[in-house]
mmCIF file of C-alpha atoms in Angstrom:
data_model
loop_
_atom_site.group_PDB
_atom_site.id
_atom_site.type_symbol
_atom_site.label_atom_id
_atom_site.label_comp_id
_atom_site.label_asym_id
_atom_site.label_seq_id
_atom_site.Cartn_x
_atom_site.Cartn_y
_atom_site.Cartn_z
ATOM 1 C CA UNK T 30 -0.118 -0.278 0.257
ATOM 2 C CA UNK T 31 1.590 3.229 -0.858
ATOM 3 C CA UNK T 32 -0.059 6.941 -0.101
ATOM 4 C CA UNK T 33 -1.733 8.858 -3.193
ATOM 5 C CA UNK T 34 -3.401 11.753 -4.225
ATOM 6 C CA UNK T 35 -6.561 9.773 -2.385
ATOM 7 C CA UNK T 36 -4.596 8.105 0.125
ATOM 8 C CA UNK T 37 -2.802 8.647 3.070
ATOM 9 C CA UNK T 38 -1.320 6.321 6.328
ATOM 10 C CA UNK T 39 -0.776 7.802 9.471
ATOM 11 C CA UNK T 40 1.373 5.214 11.953
ATOM 12 C CA UNK T 41 -0.005 7.113 14.846
ATOM 13 C CA UNK T 42 -2.894 9.908 15.438
ATOM 14 C CA UNK T 43 -1.806 13.433 15.519
ATOM 15 C CA UNK T 44 -3.620 16.304 14.437
ATOM 16 C CA UNK T 45 -2.244 16.582 10.973
ATOM 17 C CA UNK T 46 -4.679 13.827 9.686
ATOM 18 C CA UNK T 47 -7.405 16.829 9.785
ATOM 19 C CA UNK T 48 -5.734 18.942 7.527
ATOM 20 C CA UNK T 49 -6.407 16.034 4.977
ATOM 21 C CA UNK T 50 -10.002 15.357 6.235
ATOM 22 C CA UNK T 51 -10.381 19.115 4.575
ATOM 23 C CA UNK T 52 -8.593 18.274 1.739
ATOM 24 C CA UNK T 53 -10.707 15.203 1.183
ATOM 25 C CA UNK T 54 -14.150 16.813 1.886
ATOM 26 C CA UNK T 55 -13.047 19.741 -0.666
ATOM 27 C CA UNK T 56 -12.105 18.205 -3.467
ATOM 28 C CA UNK T 57 -12.992 14.085 -4.642
ATOM 29 C CA UNK T 58 -12.818 12.586 -1.161
ATOM 30 C CA UNK T 59 -10.330 10.054 0.333
ATOM 31 C CA UNK T 60 -9.085 7.307 2.505
ATOM 32 C CA UNK T 61 -6.651 7.667 5.856
ATOM 33 C CA UNK T 62 -5.145 4.154 7.714
ATOM 34 C CA UNK T 63 -4.483 5.073 10.821
ATOM 35 C CA UNK T 64 -1.645 2.248 12.304
ATOM 36 C CA UNK T 65 0.168 1.619 8.951
ATOM 37 C CA UNK T 66 3.357 3.762 8.463
ATOM 38 C CA UNK T 67 4.218 6.127 5.493
ATOM 39 C CA UNK T 68 5.412 2.310 3.494
ATOM 40 C CA UNK T 69 2.224 0.648 3.577
ATOM 41 C CA UNK T 70 3.839 -1.340 6.362
ATOM 42 C CA UNK T 71 0.820 -2.536 9.233
ATOM 43 C CA UNK T 72 1.776 -1.463 12.747
ATOM 44 C CA UNK T 73 -0.850 -1.678 14.716
ATOM 45 C CA UNK T 74 -2.445 0.697 17.217
ATOM 46 C CA UNK T 75 -2.854 -0.410 20.855
ATOM 47 C CA UNK T 76 -6.030 0.343 21.512
ATOM 48 C CA UNK T 77 -8.370 0.826 18.266
ATOM 49 C CA UNK T 78 -11.693 1.285 19.780
ATOM 50 C CA UNK T 79 -10.271 4.473 22.075
ATOM 51 C CA UNK T 80 -8.981 5.464 18.590
ATOM 52 C CA UNK T 81 -12.149 5.528 16.621
ATOM 53 C CA UNK T 82 -13.609 7.677 19.666
ATOM 54 C CA UNK T 83 -10.216 10.092 19.373
ATOM 55 C CA UNK T 84 -10.695 9.890 15.614
ATOM 56 C CA UNK T 85 -14.473 11.414 15.725
ATOM 57 C CA UNK T 86 -14.146 13.640 18.451
ATOM 58 C CA UNK T 87 -11.126 15.454 16.633
ATOM 59 C CA UNK T 88 -13.218 15.435 13.662
ATOM 60 C CA UNK T 89 -16.224 16.473 15.264
ATOM 61 C CA UNK T 90 -14.656 19.251 17.277
ATOM 62 C CA UNK T 91 -12.194 20.927 14.355
ATOM 63 C CA UNK T 92 -13.327 20.363 11.416
ATOM 64 C CA UNK T 93 -16.476 23.108 9.522
ATOM 65 C CA UNK T 94 -18.730 22.381 8.366
ATOM 66 C CA UNK T 95 -19.223 18.975 9.434
ATOM 67 C CA UNK T 96 -17.973 16.139 6.894
ATOM 68 C CA UNK T 97 -19.554 13.143 5.920
ATOM 69 C CA UNK T 98 -17.246 9.793 6.941
ATOM 70 C CA UNK T 99 -17.119 6.985 7.939
ATOM 71 C CA UNK T 100 -14.742 4.759 10.294
ATOM 72 C CA UNK T 101 -13.663 0.844 10.122
ATOM 73 C CA UNK T 102 -11.669 -1.088 12.107
ATOM 74 C CA UNK T 103 -9.055 -3.299 9.901
ATOM 75 C CA UNK T 104 -6.422 -6.239 10.278
ATOM 76 C CA UNK T 105 -8.084 -8.149 13.285
ATOM 77 C CA UNK T 106 -8.470 -5.287 14.926
ATOM 78 C CA UNK T 107 -4.812 -3.651 14.694
ATOM 79 C CA UNK T 108 -5.579 -0.588 12.099
ATOM 80 C CA UNK T 109 -8.556 2.098 11.224
ATOM 81 C CA UNK T 110 -9.704 2.913 7.935
ATOM 82 C CA UNK T 111 -11.294 6.438 8.122
ATOM 83 C CA UNK T 112 -13.134 7.186 4.272
ATOM 84 C CA UNK T 113 -14.228 10.892 3.607
ATOM 85 C CA UNK T 114 -16.398 11.945 1.029
ATOM 86 C CA UNK T 115 -16.300 14.495 -0.994
ATOM 87 C CA UNK T 116 -18.881 17.032 0.412
ATOM 88 C CA UNK T 117 -21.569 19.661 -0.657
ATOM 89 C CA UNK T 118 -21.404 22.175 1.705
ATOM 90 C CA UNK T 119 -17.698 23.626 0.772
ATOM 91 C CA UNK T 120 -15.411 25.120 1.976
ATOM 92 C CA UNK T 121 -14.711 22.067 4.568
ATOM 93 C CA UNK T 122 -12.163 24.071 7.078
ATOM 94 C CA UNK T 123 -9.572 23.177 9.301
ATOM 95 C CA UNK T 124 -8.664 26.164 11.628
ATOM 96 C CA UNK T 125 -10.041 28.527 9.249
ATOM 97 C CA UNK T 126 -8.145 27.151 6.314
ATOM 98 C CA UNK T 127 -9.043 25.340 3.491
ATOM 99 C CA UNK T 128 -6.964 22.301 2.640
ATOM 100 C CA UNK T 129 -6.347 20.105 -1.048
ATOM 101 C CA UNK T 130 -4.033 17.220 -2.150
ATOM 102 C CA UNK T 131 -1.252 17.707 -4.150
ATOM 103 C CA UNK T 132 0.083 14.841 -5.011
ATOM 104 C CA UNK T 133 0.932 12.549 -2.152
ATOM 105 C CA UNK T 134 1.080 16.339 0.369
ATOM 106 C CA UNK T 135 -1.872 18.293 1.815
ATOM 107 C CA UNK T 136 -1.473 21.763 1.379
ATOM 108 C CA UNK T 137 -3.524 25.177 1.939
ATOM 109 C CA UNK T 138 -5.533 26.107 -1.376
ATOM 110 C CA UNK T 139 -4.470 29.596 -2.484
ATOM 111 C CA UNK T 140 -7.052 32.718 -2.750
ATOM 112 C CA UNK T 141 -8.448 31.801 -6.186
ATOM 113 C CA UNK T 142 -9.177 27.889 -4.790
ATOM 114 C CA UNK T 143 -10.811 29.441 -1.876
ATOM 115 C CA UNK T 144 -13.190 31.570 -3.993
ATOM 116 C CA UNK T 145 -14.116 28.451 -6.329
ATOM 117 C CA UNK T 146 -14.765 26.134 -3.734
ATOM 118 C CA UNK T 147 -16.998 28.870 -2.158
ATOM 119 C CA UNK T 148 -19.099 28.908 -5.368
ATOM 120 C CA UNK T 149 -19.134 25.371 -5.472
ATOM 121 C CA UNK T 150 -20.716 25.180 -2.431
ATOM 122 C CA UNK T 151 -23.194 27.411 -2.902
ATOM 123 C CA UNK T 152 -23.781 25.127 -6.546
ATOM 124 C CA UNK T 153 -22.703 28.637 -8.472
ATOM 125 C CA UNK T 154 -20.056 28.444 -11.022
ATOM 126 C CA UNK T 155 -17.941 31.370 -12.122
ATOM 127 C CA UNK T 156 -19.604 32.400 -15.517
ATOM 128 C CA UNK T 157 -23.123 32.784 -13.496
ATOM 129 C CA UNK T 158 -21.702 35.600 -11.225
ATOM 130 C CA UNK T 159 -22.947 39.086 -12.452
ATOM 131 C CA UNK T 160 -20.318 41.106 -14.396
ATOM 132 C CA UNK T 161 -18.713 43.491 -12.788
ATOM 133 C CA UNK T 162 -19.020 45.664 -15.905
ATOM 134 C CA UNK T 163 -22.486 46.324 -17.132
ATOM 135 C CA UNK T 164 -22.209 48.622 -19.876
ATOM 136 C CA UNK T 165 -21.804 45.673 -22.415
ATOM 137 C CA UNK T 166 -22.775 45.250 -26.297
ATOM 138 C CA UNK T 167 -23.459 42.297 -28.406
ATOM 139 C CA UNK T 168 -22.952 43.216 -31.959
ATOM 140 C CA UNK T 169 -21.129 40.045 -32.675
ATOM 141 C CA UNK T 170 -23.209 37.920 -31.032
ATOM 142 C CA UNK T 171 -26.240 39.379 -32.804
ATOM 143 C CA UNK T 172 -24.728 38.937 -36.235
ATOM 144 C CA UNK T 173 -23.405 35.218 -35.540
ATOM 145 C CA UNK T 174 -27.099 34.559 -34.430
ATOM 146 C CA UNK T 175 -28.588 36.505 -37.402
ATOM 147 C CA UNK T 176 -26.385 34.621 -39.674
ATOM 148 C CA UNK T 177 -25.975 30.815 -38.524
ATOM 149 C CA UNK T 178 -29.701 29.892 -37.176
ATOM 150 C CA UNK T 179 -31.620 33.439 -38.514
ATOM 151 C CA UNK T 180 -32.542 35.287 -34.938
ATOM 152 C CA UNK T 181 -33.768 38.658 -36.625
ATOM 153 C CA UNK T 182 -34.695 40.148 -33.254
ATOM 154 C CA UNK T 183 -31.784 40.832 -30.369
ATOM 155 C CA UNK T 184 -33.244 42.355 -27.188
ATOM 156 C CA UNK T 185 -32.499 41.258 -23.201
ATOM 157 C CA UNK T 186 -35.016 38.857 -23.556
ATOM 158 C CA UNK T 187 -32.610 37.113 -26.219
ATOM 159 C CA UNK T 188 -29.653 37.352 -23.234
ATOM 160 C CA UNK T 189 -32.401 35.581 -20.735
ATOM 161 C CA UNK T 190 -33.353 33.089 -23.179
ATOM 162 C CA UNK T 191 -29.035 32.333 -23.207
ATOM 163 C CA UNK T 192 -28.854 32.760 -19.608
ATOM 164 C CA UNK T 193 -26.843 35.382 -19.869
ATOM 165 C CA UNK T 194 -28.901 38.351 -18.370
ATOM 166 C CA UNK T 195 -31.843 38.259 -15.172
ATOM 167 C CA UNK T 196 -33.329 41.484 -13.974
ATOM 168 C CA UNK T 197 -31.962 40.921 -10.205
ATOM 169 C CA UNK T 198 -27.946 40.870 -11.353
ATOM 170 C CA UNK T 199 -27.732 41.980 -15.038
ATOM 171 C CA UNK T 200 -25.357 40.171 -17.018
ATOM 172 C CA UNK T 201 -23.586 37.732 -15.573
ATOM 173 C CA UNK T 202 -19.747 36.718 -16.782
ATOM 174 C CA UNK T 203 -20.524 34.338 -19.309
ATOM 175 C CA UNK T 204 -22.587 37.857 -21.185
ATOM 176 C CA UNK T 205 -19.411 39.561 -20.589
ATOM 177 C CA UNK T 206 -16.904 37.025 -22.256
ATOM 178 C CA UNK T 207 -19.303 36.712 -25.247
ATOM 179 C CA UNK T 208 -19.772 40.606 -25.180
ATOM 180 C CA UNK T 209 -18.054 42.866 -27.990
ATOM 181 C CA UNK T 210 -15.533 44.416 -25.519
ATOM 182 C CA UNK T 211 -14.848 42.874 -21.895
ATOM 183 C CA UNK T 212 -11.923 42.450 -19.511
ATOM 184 C CA UNK T 213 -10.691 38.562 -20.181
ATOM 185 C CA UNK T 214 -7.495 37.381 -21.395
ATOM 186 C CA UNK T 215 -7.862 35.185 -24.502
ATOM 187 C CA UNK T 216 -5.472 33.495 -27.435
ATOM 188 C CA UNK T 217 -1.932 33.714 -27.752
ATOM 189 C CA UNK T 218 -0.997 32.729 -31.217
ATOM 190 C CA UNK T 219 3.006 32.036 -32.515
ATOM 191 C CA UNK T 220 4.102 30.429 -35.266
ATOM 192 C CA UNK T 221 7.671 29.574 -34.955
ATOM 193 C CA UNK T 222 10.692 28.448 -37.418
ATOM 194 C CA UNK T 223 12.603 26.131 -37.307
ATOM 195 C CA UNK T 224 12.941 26.256 -33.562
ATOM 196 C CA UNK T 225 11.585 27.910 -31.079
ATOM 197 C CA UNK T 226 13.816 31.023 -31.331
ATOM 198 C CA UNK T 227 12.438 31.720 -34.612
ATOM 199 C CA UNK T 228 9.271 33.585 -34.851
ATOM 200 C CA UNK T 229 7.629 33.913 -37.840
ATOM 201 C CA UNK T 230 4.189 35.602 -36.299
ATOM 202 C CA UNK T 231 2.716 36.006 -33.698
ATOM 203 C CA UNK T 232 -1.116 37.300 -32.593
ATOM 204 C CA UNK T 233 -2.900 37.931 -29.122
ATOM 205 C CA UNK T 234 -6.734 38.525 -29.204
ATOM 206 C CA UNK T 235 -7.745 39.539 -25.941
ATOM 207 C CA UNK T 236 -10.545 42.072 -24.138
ATOM 208 C CA UNK T 237 -12.799 41.009 -27.211
ATOM 209 C CA UNK T 238 -15.630 38.353 -27.855
ATOM 210 C CA UNK T 239 -14.924 34.869 -27.462
ATOM 211 C CA UNK T 240 -16.455 34.519 -30.801
ATOM 212 C CA UNK T 241 -13.928 36.662 -32.303
ATOM 213 C CA UNK T 242 -11.258 34.893 -30.654
ATOM 214 C CA UNK T 243 -12.873 31.998 -32.314
ATOM 215 C CA UNK T 244 -12.674 33.394 -35.566
ATOM 216 C CA UNK T 245 -9.177 35.186 -35.767
ATOM 217 C CA UNK T 246 -7.661 32.012 -34.605
ATOM 218 C CA UNK T 247 -9.521 30.099 -37.260
ATOM 219 C CA UNK T 248 -8.045 32.671 -39.859
ATOM 220 C CA UNK T 249 -4.588 32.391 -38.744
ATOM 221 C CA UNK T 250 -4.622 28.212 -38.755
ATOM 222 C CA UNK T 251 -5.466 28.920 -42.388
ATOM 223 C CA UNK T 252 -2.695 30.921 -43.315
ATOM 224 C CA UNK T 253 -0.486 28.305 -42.210
ATOM 225 C CA UNK T 254 -2.358 25.046 -42.868
ATOM 226 C CA UNK T 255 -4.347 25.203 -45.869
ATOM 227 C CA UNK T 256 -3.199 25.896 -49.603
ATOM 228 C CA UNK T 257 -4.467 25.402 -52.859
ATOM 229 C CA UNK T 258 -3.511 23.359 -55.542
ATOM 230 C CA UNK T 259 -4.440 23.539 -59.421
ATOM 231 C CA UNK T 260 -5.520 19.840 -60.906
ATOM 232 C CA UNK T 261 -6.324 20.921 -64.190
ATOM 233 C CA UNK T 262 -8.553 23.508 -64.569
ATOM 234 C CA UNK T 263 -9.866 22.840 -60.390
ATOM 235 C CA UNK T 264 -8.651 24.562 -57.481
ATOM 236 C CA UNK T 265 -8.383 22.223 -54.817
ATOM 237 C CA UNK T 266 -7.956 22.682 -51.104
ATOM 238 C CA UNK T 267 -5.022 20.871 -48.895
ATOM 239 C CA UNK T 268 -5.599 21.175 -45.231
ATOM 240 C CA UNK T 269 -1.852 20.117 -43.815
ATOM 241 C CA UNK T 270 -4.249 19.259 -40.657
ATOM 242 C CA UNK T 271 -7.499 18.980 -40.719
ATOM 243 C CA UNK T 272 -9.673 21.948 -40.603
ATOM 244 C CA UNK T 273 -12.511 20.280 -38.342
ATOM 245 C CA UNK T 274 -9.931 19.020 -35.850
ATOM 246 C CA UNK T 275 -8.668 22.665 -35.138
ATOM 247 C CA UNK T 276 -11.783 23.971 -34.713
ATOM 248 C CA UNK T 277 -12.663 21.227 -32.518
ATOM 249 C CA UNK T 278 -9.911 21.869 -30.416
ATOM 250 C CA UNK T 279 -10.074 25.950 -30.275
ATOM 251 C CA UNK T 280 -13.844 25.383 -29.220
ATOM 252 C CA UNK T 281 -13.178 22.702 -26.777
ATOM 253 C CA UNK T 282 -10.396 25.280 -25.230
ATOM 254 C CA UNK T 283 -12.850 28.271 -25.116
ATOM 255 C CA UNK T 284 -15.771 26.377 -23.665
ATOM 256 C CA UNK T 285 -13.818 24.442 -20.920
ATOM 257 C CA UNK T 286 -11.164 27.063 -19.650
ATOM 258 C CA UNK T 287 -11.379 28.333 -16.068
ATOM 259 C CA UNK T 288 -12.011 31.975 -17.352
ATOM 260 C CA UNK T 289 -11.047 33.393 -13.406
ATOM 261 C CA UNK T 290 -7.604 32.441 -14.450
ATOM 262 C CA UNK T 291 -5.733 35.587 -15.583
ATOM 263 C CA UNK T 292 -4.105 33.686 -18.440
ATOM 264 C CA UNK T 293 -4.140 33.137 -22.137
ATOM 265 C CA UNK T 294 -4.836 30.282 -24.323
ATOM 266 C CA UNK T 295 -1.705 29.737 -25.767
ATOM 267 C CA UNK T 296 -1.385 28.195 -29.457
ATOM 268 C CA UNK T 297 1.756 27.584 -30.637
ATOM 269 C CA UNK T 298 2.470 26.434 -33.996
ATOM 270 C CA UNK T 299 5.112 24.783 -35.743
ATOM 271 C CA UNK T 300 5.855 23.114 -39.185
ATOM 272 C CA UNK T 301 4.550 19.414 -38.110
ATOM 273 C CA UNK T 302 2.115 19.926 -35.375
ATOM 274 C CA UNK T 303 0.063 22.458 -33.062
ATOM 275 C CA UNK T 304 0.109 22.713 -29.780
ATOM 276 C CA UNK T 305 -3.167 24.012 -27.941
ATOM 277 C CA UNK T 306 -2.454 25.014 -24.133
ATOM 278 C CA UNK T 307 -5.606 25.547 -22.133
ATOM 279 C CA UNK T 308 -5.882 27.123 -18.791
ATOM 280 C CA UNK T 309 -7.540 25.088 -16.170
ATOM 281 C CA UNK T 310 -7.629 21.204 -15.688
ATOM 282 C CA UNK T 311 -10.653 19.239 -15.679
ATOM 283 C CA UNK T 312 -13.387 20.182 -13.900
ATOM 284 C CA UNK T 313 -14.403 17.876 -10.725
ATOM 285 C CA UNK T 314 -16.501 15.371 -11.223
ATOM 286 C CA UNK T 315 -14.594 14.112 -14.599
ATOM 287 C CA UNK T 316 -11.459 11.565 -14.997
ATOM 288 C CA UNK T 317 -9.144 11.682 -17.113
ATOM 289 C CA UNK T 318 -9.728 8.436 -18.492
ATOM 290 C CA UNK T 319 -13.702 9.670 -18.754
ATOM 291 C CA UNK T 320 -12.508 12.944 -20.279
ATOM 292 C CA UNK T 321 -10.336 11.219 -23.614
ATOM 293 C CA UNK T 322 -13.055 9.002 -24.056
ATOM 294 C CA UNK T 323 -15.542 10.979 -24.355
ATOM 295 C CA UNK T 324 -17.629 8.562 -22.236
ATOM 296 C CA UNK T 325 -18.457 11.598 -19.518
ATOM 297 C CA UNK T 326 -18.740 15.003 -20.395
ATOM 298 C CA UNK T 327 -18.378 17.799 -17.544
ATOM 299 C CA UNK T 328 -19.367 21.650 -18.627
ATOM 300 C CA UNK T 329 -17.239 24.072 -16.697
ATOM 301 C CA UNK T 330 -18.717 26.806 -18.646
ATOM 302 C CA UNK T 331 -22.200 25.447 -19.954
ATOM 303 C CA UNK T 332 -23.908 28.936 -20.737
ATOM 304 C CA UNK T 333 -21.028 29.446 -22.449
ATOM 305 C CA UNK T 334 -21.426 26.507 -24.572
ATOM 306 C CA UNK T 335 -24.632 26.484 -25.002
ATOM 307 C CA UNK T 336 -24.166 29.241 -27.248
ATOM 308 C CA UNK T 337 -21.633 27.842 -29.035
ATOM 309 C CA UNK T 338 -23.699 24.560 -29.211
ATOM 310 C CA UNK T 339 -26.642 26.915 -31.030
ATOM 311 C CA UNK T 340 -24.019 28.674 -33.358
ATOM 312 C CA UNK T 341 -23.467 25.097 -34.518
ATOM 313 C CA UNK T 342 -19.624 25.441 -33.597
ATOM 314 C CA UNK T 343 -19.740 22.097 -31.246
ATOM 315 C CA UNK T 344 -22.283 19.167 -31.719
ATOM 316 C CA UNK T 345 -23.307 17.164 -29.002
ATOM 317 C CA UNK T 346 -21.357 18.017 -25.458
ATOM 318 C CA UNK T 347 -18.503 15.954 -24.843
ATOM 319 C CA UNK T 348 -17.711 14.557 -28.102
ATOM 320 C CA UNK T 349 -14.682 16.787 -29.016
ATOM 321 C CA UNK T 350 -12.255 14.633 -28.406
ATOM 322 C CA UNK T 351 -13.672 11.566 -29.870
ATOM 323 C CA UNK T 352 -14.632 13.706 -33.283
ATOM 324 C CA UNK T 353 -10.860 14.583 -33.197
ATOM 325 C CA UNK T 354 -9.560 11.199 -32.912
ATOM 326 C CA UNK T 355 -11.735 10.405 -35.437
ATOM 327 C CA UNK T 356 -10.947 12.835 -37.905
ATOM 328 C CA UNK T 357 -7.032 10.925 -37.738
ATOM 329 C CA UNK T 358 -8.134 7.609 -37.992
ATOM 330 C CA UNK T 359 -6.692 7.318 -41.709
ATOM 331 C CA UNK T 360 -3.189 9.064 -40.126
ATOM 332 C CA UNK T 361 -0.248 7.779 -39.664
ATOM 333 C CA UNK T 362 0.442 9.912 -36.740
ATOM 334 C CA UNK T 363 -2.122 10.458 -33.852
ATOM 335 C CA UNK T 364 -3.390 13.594 -32.048
ATOM 336 C CA UNK T 365 -2.168 13.275 -28.258
ATOM 337 C CA UNK T 366 -3.650 14.865 -25.153
ATOM 338 C CA UNK T 367 -2.354 15.841 -21.921
ATOM 339 C CA UNK T 368 -3.818 16.684 -18.918
ATOM 340 C CA UNK T 369 -2.524 17.999 -15.841
ATOM 341 C CA UNK T 370 -3.663 19.454 -12.745
ATOM 342 C CA UNK T 371 -3.973 23.510 -14.192
ATOM 343 C CA UNK T 372 -3.535 22.669 -17.841
ATOM 344 C CA UNK T 373 -5.296 20.805 -20.862
ATOM 345 C CA UNK T 374 -3.238 20.199 -24.085
ATOM 346 C CA UNK T 375 -3.912 18.650 -27.111
ATOM 347 C CA UNK T 376 -1.519 18.038 -29.919
ATOM 348 C CA UNK T 377 -2.985 18.087 -33.553
ATOM 349 C CA UNK T 378 -0.187 16.391 -35.883
ATOM 350 C CA UNK T 379 0.688 17.380 -39.424
ATOM 351 C CA UNK T 380 -2.275 14.450 -41.351
ATOM 352 C CA UNK T 381 -0.385 12.252 -42.894
ATOM 353 C CA UNK T 382 -1.699 9.210 -44.721
ATOM 354 C CA UNK T 383 -1.230 5.832 -43.009
ATOM 355 C CA UNK T 384 1.032 3.894 -45.535
ATOM 356 C CA UNK T 385 0.835 0.647 -44.800
ATOM 357 C CA UNK T 386 4.413 0.983 -43.755
ATOM 358 C CA UNK T 387 6.501 -1.292 -41.043
ATOM 359 C CA UNK T 388 7.046 -0.543 -37.775
ATOM 360 C CA UNK T 389 10.569 0.413 -38.506
ATOM 361 C CA UNK T 390 9.769 2.489 -41.518
ATOM 362 C CA UNK T 391 7.145 3.956 -39.094
ATOM 363 C CA UNK T 392 9.593 5.202 -36.676
ATOM 364 C CA UNK T 393 12.293 6.849 -40.156
ATOM 365 C CA UNK T 394 9.185 7.963 -41.211
ATOM 366 C CA UNK T 395 8.292 10.606 -38.126
ATOM 367 C CA UNK T 396 12.067 11.363 -37.900
ATOM 368 C CA UNK T 397 12.047 12.548 -41.516
ATOM 369 C CA UNK T 398 8.434 14.282 -41.493
ATOM 370 C CA UNK T 399 10.138 16.468 -38.968
ATOM 371 C CA UNK T 400 13.709 17.145 -41.202
ATOM 372 C CA UNK T 401 14.060 18.248 -45.102
ATOM 373 C CA UNK T 402 16.156 16.328 -47.194
ATOM 374 C CA UNK T 403 18.740 15.299 -44.997
ATOM 375 C CA UNK T 404 21.530 13.007 -45.160
ATOM 376 C CA UNK T 405 21.951 9.884 -43.634
ATOM 377 C CA UNK T 406 24.669 10.641 -41.143
ATOM 378 C CA UNK T 407 21.500 13.533 -40.136
ATOM 379 C CA UNK T 408 19.111 10.668 -39.787
ATOM 380 C CA UNK T 409 20.821 7.567 -37.875
ATOM 381 C CA UNK T 410 20.997 9.675 -34.522
ATOM 382 C CA UNK T 411 17.465 9.605 -34.202
ATOM 383 C CA UNK T 412 16.580 5.939 -34.782
ATOM 384 C CA UNK T 413 17.440 2.909 -32.833
ATOM 385 C CA UNK T 414 18.935 0.944 -35.167
ATOM 386 C CA UNK T 415 22.219 1.378 -37.277
ATOM 387 C CA UNK T 416 23.228 3.062 -40.315
ATOM 388 C CA UNK T 417 23.083 0.406 -42.464
ATOM 389 C CA UNK T 418 19.526 -0.823 -41.539
ATOM 390 C CA UNK T 419 18.360 2.676 -41.597
ATOM 391 C CA UNK T 420 20.041 3.021 -45.340
ATOM 392 C CA UNK T 421 18.281 -0.213 -46.428
ATOM 393 C CA UNK T 422 15.069 0.873 -45.063
ATOM 394 C CA UNK T 423 15.190 4.441 -47.001
ATOM 395 C CA UNK T 424 15.830 2.318 -50.179
ATOM 396 C CA UNK T 425 13.298 0.218 -49.510
ATOM 397 C CA UNK T 426 10.314 3.197 -48.907
ATOM 398 C CA UNK T 427 12.204 4.989 -52.023
ATOM 399 C CA UNK T 428 10.601 1.956 -53.887
ATOM 400 C CA UNK T 429 7.351 2.670 -52.257
ATOM 401 C CA UNK T 430 7.221 5.825 -54.034
ATOM 402 C CA UNK T 431 7.353 7.349 -50.415
ATOM 403 C CA UNK T 432 11.010 8.391 -50.066
ATOM 404 C CA UNK T 433 12.454 10.877 -52.300
ATOM 405 C CA UNK T 434 16.281 10.088 -52.808
ATOM 406 C CA UNK T 435 18.512 12.861 -54.566
ATOM 407 C CA UNK T 436 22.162 12.824 -54.924
ATOM 408 C CA UNK T 437 24.765 9.758 -55.212
ATOM 409 C CA UNK T 438 27.330 8.574 -52.641
ATOM 410 C CA UNK T 439 27.984 10.447 -49.739
ATOM 411 C CA UNK T 440 26.120 13.446 -51.297
ATOM 412 C CA UNK T 441 22.593 11.392 -51.109
ATOM 413 C CA UNK T 442 19.945 13.233 -49.559
ATOM 414 C CA UNK T 443 16.558 12.067 -48.178
ATOM 415 C CA UNK T 444 13.028 13.343 -47.876
ATOM 416 C CA UNK T 445 9.500 12.937 -47.394
ATOM 417 C CA UNK T 446 7.957 12.862 -50.942
#
């Protein structure tokens, strides 16, 4: 038995466990074992029944409001299992402070996290709070509603229907995020050259409608990842990265980001991929596996998501990740998703068709996809086999029409066709 984010071991009963009770109650719940040391070895307690009373008294006297928990005697009456449930009346305080788990440690929450716990305890979301600015205009939202779903009349009743306005509190934060001008951070896009020291373009969109951020991001995407070729008398659009995948990723970032964090959504554009990094980890109530599989959707900003849905920018809630994966089903390199406590990152690679390559050929192909026209001496160091095998693989891939070979002898260079 090893300590985790939701499991802690205590060899003896001291007041330090009360911080962890606060942490478990404030978040996803957890278990504390008494009579077991940090290494998971059973040490036992001299009087488990008295220990149960001590634990119960300490919790009842020290944690406010009263958390929900159970106590069970384990291991032939040697240890105690304390199970703490995630509470509904957050924040749960120990000595007037709220705590959370950081891996296997218990730490005090910061001011922002404390505010979030208060809102959660009242079943209020940040986007539902009254906006600090009430002098808002909605020309962009009006135009989008008219263009996409033919809504001609636009007034406060329209905003009430979208849960953006009520008579008692006026506009809420979701309304301000959608307003033409606002106080919120936005999107920072950077196009790199051969390395991250070479910046070809940088564009930052902030304090404007989230709908305008979405449109401007797509415009820049098209500048670098779409082009046209002429076939006979027709023009054909080529997408280096599926635009539908980028749209899904950007909508996902804007809908699910934590808007109470003063940080931009970062879009890092490289020759071989795009990375979209959104502030705010997963909302409470959804695990990483559930998020990545599309089995469950928990909306951090449901009013904002509803507007995107009505405008047709997203389909059924919770299907964005699944949709991106489907768009790359025939791709050689798949999209990647990283979830941390404070960010979600989506990586969209250049779309390259699965060309029925062997596993070894796929390794060489991925190396070649990142470099242009290189000799064998600059390819071999990046593959796990020798120069001779690499040369043979390149020859076979050339015969398949996948790799282009230029030059002869020591001057031979290779590239993706």
